[in-house]
Amino acid sequence: MRSAGKGFFITLEGGEGAGKSTQHVHIVAWLEAHGKEVVEAREPGGTEVSEEIRQVLLDTRNAGLDSQAELLLLFAARAQLLQQVIRPALAAGKVVVSDRFTDASYAYQGGGRQLGVAAVAALEQFIHPDLQPDLTLLFDVPIKQGMQRVAGRGAADRFEIESIQFFERVRNTYLERAAAFPRRFRVIDAGQGQDQVWQQVQDILQGLPGL
Ligand SMILES: Nc1ncnc2c1ncn2[C@@H]1O[C@H](COP(=O)(O)OP(=O)(O)O)[C@@H](O)[C@H]1O
Ligand SMILES: [Mg+2]
């Protein structure tokens, strides 16, 4: 399914320390250098309301946050981001680059929290039945390697304190989705150095039809 509107919707997915934020910067610069109007987003967040929801989601004091409540909050933040930012940008023909989107809910809440595919699919169907990313870059890195990269990043948030088993479920769910939707997904070996990872991304961007 193509995204609604005439723009192009790119999402970046993967676990902690996979290099999403690092590559996001390169991707946006590359697109702009190729004459594209780019709108950046991140999840959860990207609007004032969504950033407030992000605070609730990441706050380690909310240790008692129920998994279903967590999933609903993520989709609440996403609904706001879609209405306020993503849909208008795509309708205006812009390229949207989002650091995470609904695949993250499949991976973290469906897989990691073990709520299952159906729960996430029901909300996806409710919030954006008409819209899928045109391209999803999955930055795949072994869990421990990713964790080592973010070790120096400061206090861990409510997701980052999860177990290795949780992150293995997240990673496996991402890879399963990439296998299930091969037209949309590109899996990047994010265990390589930054320059090699960027080279992989650039090769994909250069080969994109319709961008
Ligand atoms: N390919 C890479 N090899 C080694 N370190 C990397 C690589 N990509 C990113 N980093 C570093 O790892 C840390 C996490 O990267 P980041 O882009 O923030 O990951 P994410 O946004 O996926 O959590 C940062 O300190 C970043 O500089
Ligand atoms: Mg990041």
mmCIF file of C-alpha atoms and ligand atoms in Angstrom:
data_model
loop_
_atom_site.group_PDB
_atom_site.id
_atom_site.type_symbol
_atom_site.label_atom_id
_atom_site.label_comp_id
_atom_site.label_asym_id
_atom_site.label_seq_id
_atom_site.Cartn_x
_atom_site.Cartn_y
_atom_site.Cartn_z
ATOM 1 C CA MET A 1 0.000 0.000 0.000
ATOM 2 C CA ARG A 2 1.324 3.435 -0.874
ATOM 3 C CA SER A 3 0.961 6.264 1.583
ATOM 4 C CA ALA A 4 -1.985 8.590 1.102
ATOM 5 C CA GLY A 5 -1.150 11.797 -0.750
ATOM 6 C CA LYS A 6 1.670 12.464 -3.141
ATOM 7 C CA GLY A 7 4.542 12.706 -0.692
ATOM 8 C CA PHE A 8 6.903 9.957 0.374
ATOM 9 C CA PHE A 9 6.918 8.430 3.856
ATOM 10 C CA ILE A 10 10.137 6.938 5.249
ATOM 11 C CA THR A 11 10.300 5.318 8.673
ATOM 12 C CA LEU A 12 13.397 4.313 10.632
ATOM 13 C CA GLU A 13 13.083 1.327 12.929
ATOM 14 C CA GLY A 14 15.285 -0.777 15.158
ATOM 15 C CA GLY A 15 16.358 -1.273 18.738
ATOM 16 C CA GLU A 16 18.282 0.925 21.119
ATOM 17 C CA GLY A 17 21.670 2.019 19.812
ATOM 18 C CA ALA A 18 21.003 0.751 16.306
ATOM 19 C CA GLY A 19 21.978 4.142 14.893
ATOM 20 C CA LYS A 20 18.571 5.474 13.855
ATOM 21 C CA SER A 21 19.136 8.999 15.139
ATOM 22 C CA THR A 22 22.641 9.094 13.682
ATOM 23 C CA GLN A 23 21.483 8.021 10.211
ATOM 24 C CA HIS A 24 18.355 10.210 10.399
ATOM 25 C CA VAL A 25 20.590 13.283 10.178
ATOM 26 C CA HIS A 26 22.393 11.933 7.076
ATOM 27 C CA ILE A 27 19.145 10.892 5.417
ATOM 28 C CA VAL A 28 17.538 14.302 5.868
ATOM 29 C CA ALA A 29 20.663 16.073 4.566
ATOM 30 C CA TRP A 30 20.819 13.734 1.547
ATOM 31 C CA LEU A 31 17.147 14.283 0.703
ATOM 32 C CA GLU A 32 17.454 18.063 0.986
ATOM 33 C CA ALA A 33 20.579 18.010 -1.174
ATOM 34 C CA HIS A 34 18.425 16.196 -3.748
ATOM 35 C CA GLY A 35 15.860 18.990 -3.703
ATOM 36 C CA LYS A 36 13.265 17.381 -1.458
ATOM 37 C CA GLU A 37 11.245 19.225 1.142
ATOM 38 C CA VAL A 38 11.655 17.141 4.268
ATOM 39 C CA VAL A 39 9.574 16.998 7.413
ATOM 40 C CA GLU A 40 11.137 15.228 10.380
ATOM 41 C CA ALA A 41 9.280 13.383 13.078
ATOM 42 C CA ARG A 42 10.075 11.114 15.966
ATOM 43 C CA GLU A 43 8.001 8.716 17.990
ATOM 44 C CA PRO A 44 6.664 8.881 20.508
ATOM 45 C CA GLY A 45 6.556 12.640 20.101
ATOM 46 C CA GLY A 46 6.767 15.147 17.286
ATOM 47 C CA THR A 47 3.942 17.411 18.459
ATOM 48 C CA GLU A 48 3.449 19.247 21.755
ATOM 49 C CA VAL A 49 0.810 16.800 22.956
ATOM 50 C CA SER A 50 2.755 13.788 21.681
ATOM 51 C CA GLU A 51 5.901 14.961 23.468
ATOM 52 C CA GLU A 52 3.909 15.190 26.714
ATOM 53 C CA ILE A 53 2.726 11.612 26.170
ATOM 54 C CA ARG A 54 6.368 10.670 25.499
ATOM 55 C CA GLN A 55 7.318 11.941 28.952
ATOM 56 C CA VAL A 56 4.723 9.653 30.538
ATOM 57 C CA LEU A 57 5.940 6.678 28.485
ATOM 58 C CA LEU A 58 9.645 7.122 29.197
ATOM 59 C CA ASP A 59 9.424 8.108 32.865
ATOM 60 C CA THR A 60 10.830 5.281 35.026
ATOM 61 C CA ARG A 61 8.553 6.477 37.865
ATOM 62 C CA ASN A 62 5.678 5.035 35.817
ATOM 63 C CA ALA A 63 6.892 1.499 36.460
ATOM 64 C CA GLY A 64 3.274 0.460 37.036
ATOM 65 C CA LEU A 65 2.083 1.581 33.597
ATOM 66 C CA ASP A 66 -0.059 -1.223 32.200
ATOM 67 C CA SER A 67 1.044 -2.674 28.840
ATOM 68 C CA GLN A 68 -2.344 -2.062 27.229
ATOM 69 C CA ALA A 69 -2.315 1.514 28.541
ATOM 70 C CA GLU A 70 1.192 1.881 27.104
ATOM 71 C CA LEU A 71 0.026 0.711 23.689
ATOM 72 C CA LEU A 72 -2.935 3.098 23.752
ATOM 73 C CA LEU A 73 -0.729 6.028 24.755
ATOM 74 C CA LEU A 74 1.598 5.277 21.860
ATOM 75 C CA PHE A 75 -1.298 5.283 19.426
ATOM 76 C CA ALA A 76 -2.699 8.459 21.034
ATOM 77 C CA ALA A 77 0.630 10.192 20.420
ATOM 78 C CA ARG A 78 0.699 8.730 16.904
ATOM 79 C CA ALA A 79 -2.845 9.873 16.077
ATOM 80 C CA GLN A 80 -1.897 13.416 17.031
ATOM 81 C CA LEU A 81 1.340 13.253 15.018
ATOM 82 C CA LEU A 82 -0.504 11.917 11.985
ATOM 83 C CA GLN A 83 -3.178 14.603 12.062
ATOM 84 C CA GLN A 84 -0.908 17.499 12.860
ATOM 85 C CA VAL A 85 2.288 16.664 10.986
ATOM 86 C CA ILE A 86 2.495 13.530 8.830
ATOM 87 C CA ARG A 87 -0.761 13.693 6.852
ATOM 88 C CA PRO A 88 -0.492 17.413 6.006
ATOM 89 C CA ALA A 89 3.143 17.005 4.939
ATOM 90 C CA LEU A 90 2.401 14.046 2.662
ATOM 91 C CA ALA A 91 -0.612 15.846 1.203
ATOM 92 C CA ALA A 92 1.703 18.760 0.380
ATOM 93 C CA GLY A 93 4.069 16.416 -1.469
ATOM 94 C CA LYS A 94 6.840 16.458 1.115
ATOM 95 C CA VAL A 95 9.088 13.646 2.254
ATOM 96 C CA VAL A 96 8.416 12.630 5.852
ATOM 97 C CA VAL A 97 11.216 10.905 7.758
ATOM 98 C CA SER A 98 10.037 9.470 11.053
ATOM 99 C CA ASP A 99 12.294 7.958 13.706
ATOM 100 C CA ARG A 100 9.950 5.036 14.516
ATOM 101 C CA PHE A 101 6.283 4.470 13.606
ATOM 102 C CA THR A 102 3.717 1.683 13.955
ATOM 103 C CA ASP A 103 6.202 -1.141 13.318
ATOM 104 C CA ALA A 104 7.719 -0.123 16.665
ATOM 105 C CA SER A 105 4.385 -0.856 18.352
ATOM 106 C CA TYR A 106 4.346 -4.317 16.766
ATOM 107 C CA ALA A 107 7.923 -4.881 17.950
ATOM 108 C CA TYR A 108 7.831 -3.344 21.449
ATOM 109 C CA GLN A 109 4.238 -3.814 22.577
ATOM 110 C CA GLY A 110 3.171 -6.731 20.370
ATOM 111 C CA GLY A 111 6.471 -8.619 20.716
ATOM 112 C CA GLY A 112 8.372 -7.155 23.673
ATOM 113 C CA ARG A 113 5.345 -6.785 25.950
ATOM 114 C CA GLN A 114 3.721 -9.843 24.350
ATOM 115 C CA LEU A 115 0.384 -8.156 23.646
ATOM 116 C CA GLY A 116 0.358 -9.893 20.278
ATOM 117 C CA VAL A 117 -0.093 -8.842 16.686
ATOM 118 C CA ALA A 118 -3.897 -8.599 16.741
ATOM 119 C CA ALA A 119 -4.024 -5.876 19.408
ATOM 120 C CA VAL A 120 -1.630 -3.660 17.472
ATOM 121 C CA ALA A 121 -3.303 -4.422 14.149
ATOM 122 C CA ALA A 122 -6.695 -3.374 15.565
ATOM 123 C CA LEU A 123 -5.331 0.021 16.574
ATOM 124 C CA GLU A 124 -3.452 0.440 13.311
ATOM 125 C CA GLN A 125 -6.722 -0.246 11.522
ATOM 126 C CA PHE A 126 -8.442 2.394 13.668
ATOM 127 C CA ILE A 127 -5.790 5.141 13.437
ATOM 128 C CA HIS A 128 -4.323 4.788 9.933
ATOM 129 C CA PRO A 129 -6.164 2.167 7.845
ATOM 130 C CA ASP A 130 -5.235 4.092 4.693
ATOM 131 C CA LEU A 131 -1.589 4.837 5.321
ATOM 132 C CA GLN A 132 1.638 2.815 5.380
ATOM 133 C CA PRO A 133 5.235 3.972 5.030
ATOM 134 C CA ASP A 134 6.604 3.854 1.479
ATOM 135 C CA LEU A 135 9.955 2.715 2.852
ATOM 136 C CA THR A 136 10.944 1.306 6.239
ATOM 137 C CA LEU A 137 14.641 1.070 7.052
ATOM 138 C CA LEU A 138 15.203 -1.526 9.749
ATOM 139 C CA PHE A 139 18.513 -0.947 11.513
ATOM 140 C CA ASP A 140 19.331 -4.389 12.826
ATOM 141 C CA VAL A 141 22.027 -4.759 15.449
ATOM 142 C CA PRO A 142 22.778 -7.475 18.026
ATOM 143 C CA ILE A 143 21.205 -6.474 21.351
ATOM 144 C CA LYS A 144 24.416 -6.308 23.356
ATOM 145 C CA GLN A 145 26.198 -4.256 20.709
ATOM 146 C CA GLY A 146 23.348 -1.738 20.688
ATOM 147 C CA MET A 147 23.292 -1.583 24.468
ATOM 148 C CA GLN A 148 27.033 -0.937 24.613
ATOM 149 C CA ARG A 149 26.591 2.010 22.262
ATOM 150 C CA VAL A 150 23.935 3.669 24.431
ATOM 151 C CA ALA A 151 25.574 2.829 27.762
ATOM 152 C CA GLY A 152 27.057 6.306 28.025
ATOM 153 C CA ARG A 153 23.869 8.105 27.031
ATOM 154 C CA GLY A 154 22.766 9.008 30.584
ATOM 155 C CA ALA A 155 19.972 7.639 32.739
ATOM 156 C CA ALA A 156 18.094 4.768 31.096
ATOM 157 C CA ASP A 157 14.403 5.390 30.303
ATOM 158 C CA ARG A 158 11.431 3.086 31.041
ATOM 159 C CA PHE A 159 12.127 0.973 27.929
ATOM 160 C CA GLU A 160 15.908 0.927 28.182
ATOM 161 C CA ILE A 161 15.764 -0.763 31.617
ATOM 162 C CA GLU A 162 14.014 -3.812 30.105
ATOM 163 C CA SER A 163 15.595 -7.292 29.984
ATOM 164 C CA ILE A 164 17.697 -8.829 27.221
ATOM 165 C CA GLN A 165 14.789 -11.238 26.573
ATOM 166 C CA PHE A 166 12.466 -8.267 25.985
ATOM 167 C CA PHE A 167 14.862 -6.786 23.431
ATOM 168 C CA GLU A 168 15.340 -10.154 21.739
ATOM 169 C CA ARG A 169 11.560 -10.335 21.250
ATOM 170 C CA VAL A 170 11.609 -6.777 19.885
ATOM 171 C CA ARG A 171 14.395 -7.608 17.440
ATOM 172 C CA ASN A 172 12.783 -10.853 16.302
ATOM 173 C CA THR A 173 9.419 -9.174 15.761
ATOM 174 C CA TYR A 174 11.040 -6.468 13.644
ATOM 175 C CA LEU A 175 12.792 -9.119 11.533
ATOM 176 C CA GLU A 176 9.552 -11.085 11.146
ATOM 177 C CA ARG A 177 7.790 -7.958 9.915
ATOM 178 C CA ALA A 178 10.604 -7.222 7.476
ATOM 179 C CA ALA A 179 10.219 -10.740 6.074
ATOM 180 C CA ALA A 180 6.428 -10.368 5.894
ATOM 181 C CA PHE A 181 6.550 -6.996 4.071
ATOM 182 C CA PRO A 182 9.599 -7.235 1.817
ATOM 183 C CA ARG A 183 8.469 -4.509 -0.592
ATOM 184 C CA ARG A 184 8.361 -1.879 2.122
ATOM 185 C CA PHE A 185 11.223 -2.997 4.392
ATOM 186 C CA ARG A 186 14.973 -2.851 3.863
ATOM 187 C CA VAL A 187 17.066 -4.514 6.547
ATOM 188 C CA ILE A 188 20.347 -2.756 7.245
ATOM 189 C CA ASP A 189 23.294 -4.433 8.948
ATOM 190 C CA ALA A 190 23.630 -1.777 11.623
ATOM 191 C CA GLY A 191 26.415 -3.627 13.416
ATOM 192 C CA GLN A 192 28.902 -2.152 10.967
ATOM 193 C CA GLY A 193 30.667 1.175 11.425
ATOM 194 C CA GLN A 194 28.788 4.428 10.849
ATOM 195 C CA ASP A 195 30.282 5.025 7.401
ATOM 196 C CA GLN A 196 29.403 1.533 6.169
ATOM 197 C CA VAL A 197 25.891 1.829 7.557
ATOM 198 C CA TRP A 198 25.442 5.158 5.799
ATOM 199 C CA GLN A 199 26.731 3.576 2.569
ATOM 200 C CA GLN A 200 24.041 0.876 2.837
ATOM 201 C CA VAL A 201 21.378 3.545 3.416
ATOM 202 C CA GLN A 202 22.611 5.690 0.550
ATOM 203 C CA ASP A 203 22.533 2.731 -1.848
ATOM 204 C CA ILE A 204 18.885 2.197 -0.918
ATOM 205 C CA LEU A 205 17.949 5.875 -1.282
ATOM 206 C CA GLN A 206 19.642 6.089 -4.681
ATOM 207 C CA GLY A 207 17.744 3.094 -5.938
ATOM 208 C CA LEU A 208 14.309 4.302 -4.874
ATOM 209 C CA PRO A 209 11.679 4.711 -7.533
ATOM 210 C CA GLY A 210 9.206 7.507 -6.949
ATOM 211 C CA LEU A 211 11.437 9.557 -4.710
HETATM 212 N N1 LIG B 1 27.383 2.250 13.174
HETATM 213 C C1 LIG B 1 27.776 2.673 14.381
HETATM 214 N N2 LIG B 1 28.878 2.172 14.961
HETATM 215 C C2 LIG B 1 29.245 2.591 16.196
HETATM 216 N N3 LIG B 1 28.602 3.516 16.929
HETATM 217 C C3 LIG B 1 27.482 4.045 16.393
HETATM 218 C C4 LIG B 1 27.003 3.645 15.109
HETATM 219 N N4 LIG B 1 25.871 4.343 14.851
HETATM 220 C C5 LIG B 1 25.640 5.118 15.925
HETATM 221 N N5 LIG B 1 26.609 4.964 16.851
HETATM 222 C C6 LIG B 1 26.707 5.595 18.168
HETATM 223 O O1 LIG B 1 25.908 4.815 19.039
HETATM 224 C C7 LIG B 1 25.111 5.645 19.866
HETATM 225 C C8 LIG B 1 23.625 5.367 19.582
HETATM 226 O O2 LIG B 1 23.313 5.794 18.255
HETATM 227 P P1 LIG B 1 21.884 6.415 17.920
HETATM 228 O O3 LIG B 1 21.963 6.911 16.523
HETATM 229 O O4 LIG B 1 21.493 7.382 18.978
HETATM 230 O O5 LIG B 1 20.990 5.098 18.016
HETATM 231 P P2 LIG B 1 19.397 4.971 18.141
HETATM 232 O O6 LIG B 1 18.811 6.298 17.767
HETATM 233 O O7 LIG B 1 19.050 3.891 17.161
HETATM 234 O O8 LIG B 1 19.135 4.550 19.551
HETATM 235 C C9 LIG B 1 25.545 7.066 19.589
HETATM 236 O O9 LIG B 1 26.513 7.418 20.536
HETATM 237 C C10 LIG B 1 26.134 6.991 18.210
HETATM 238 O O10 LIG B 1 27.142 7.959 18.007
HETATM 239 MG MG MG B 2 17.438 7.552 18.677
#
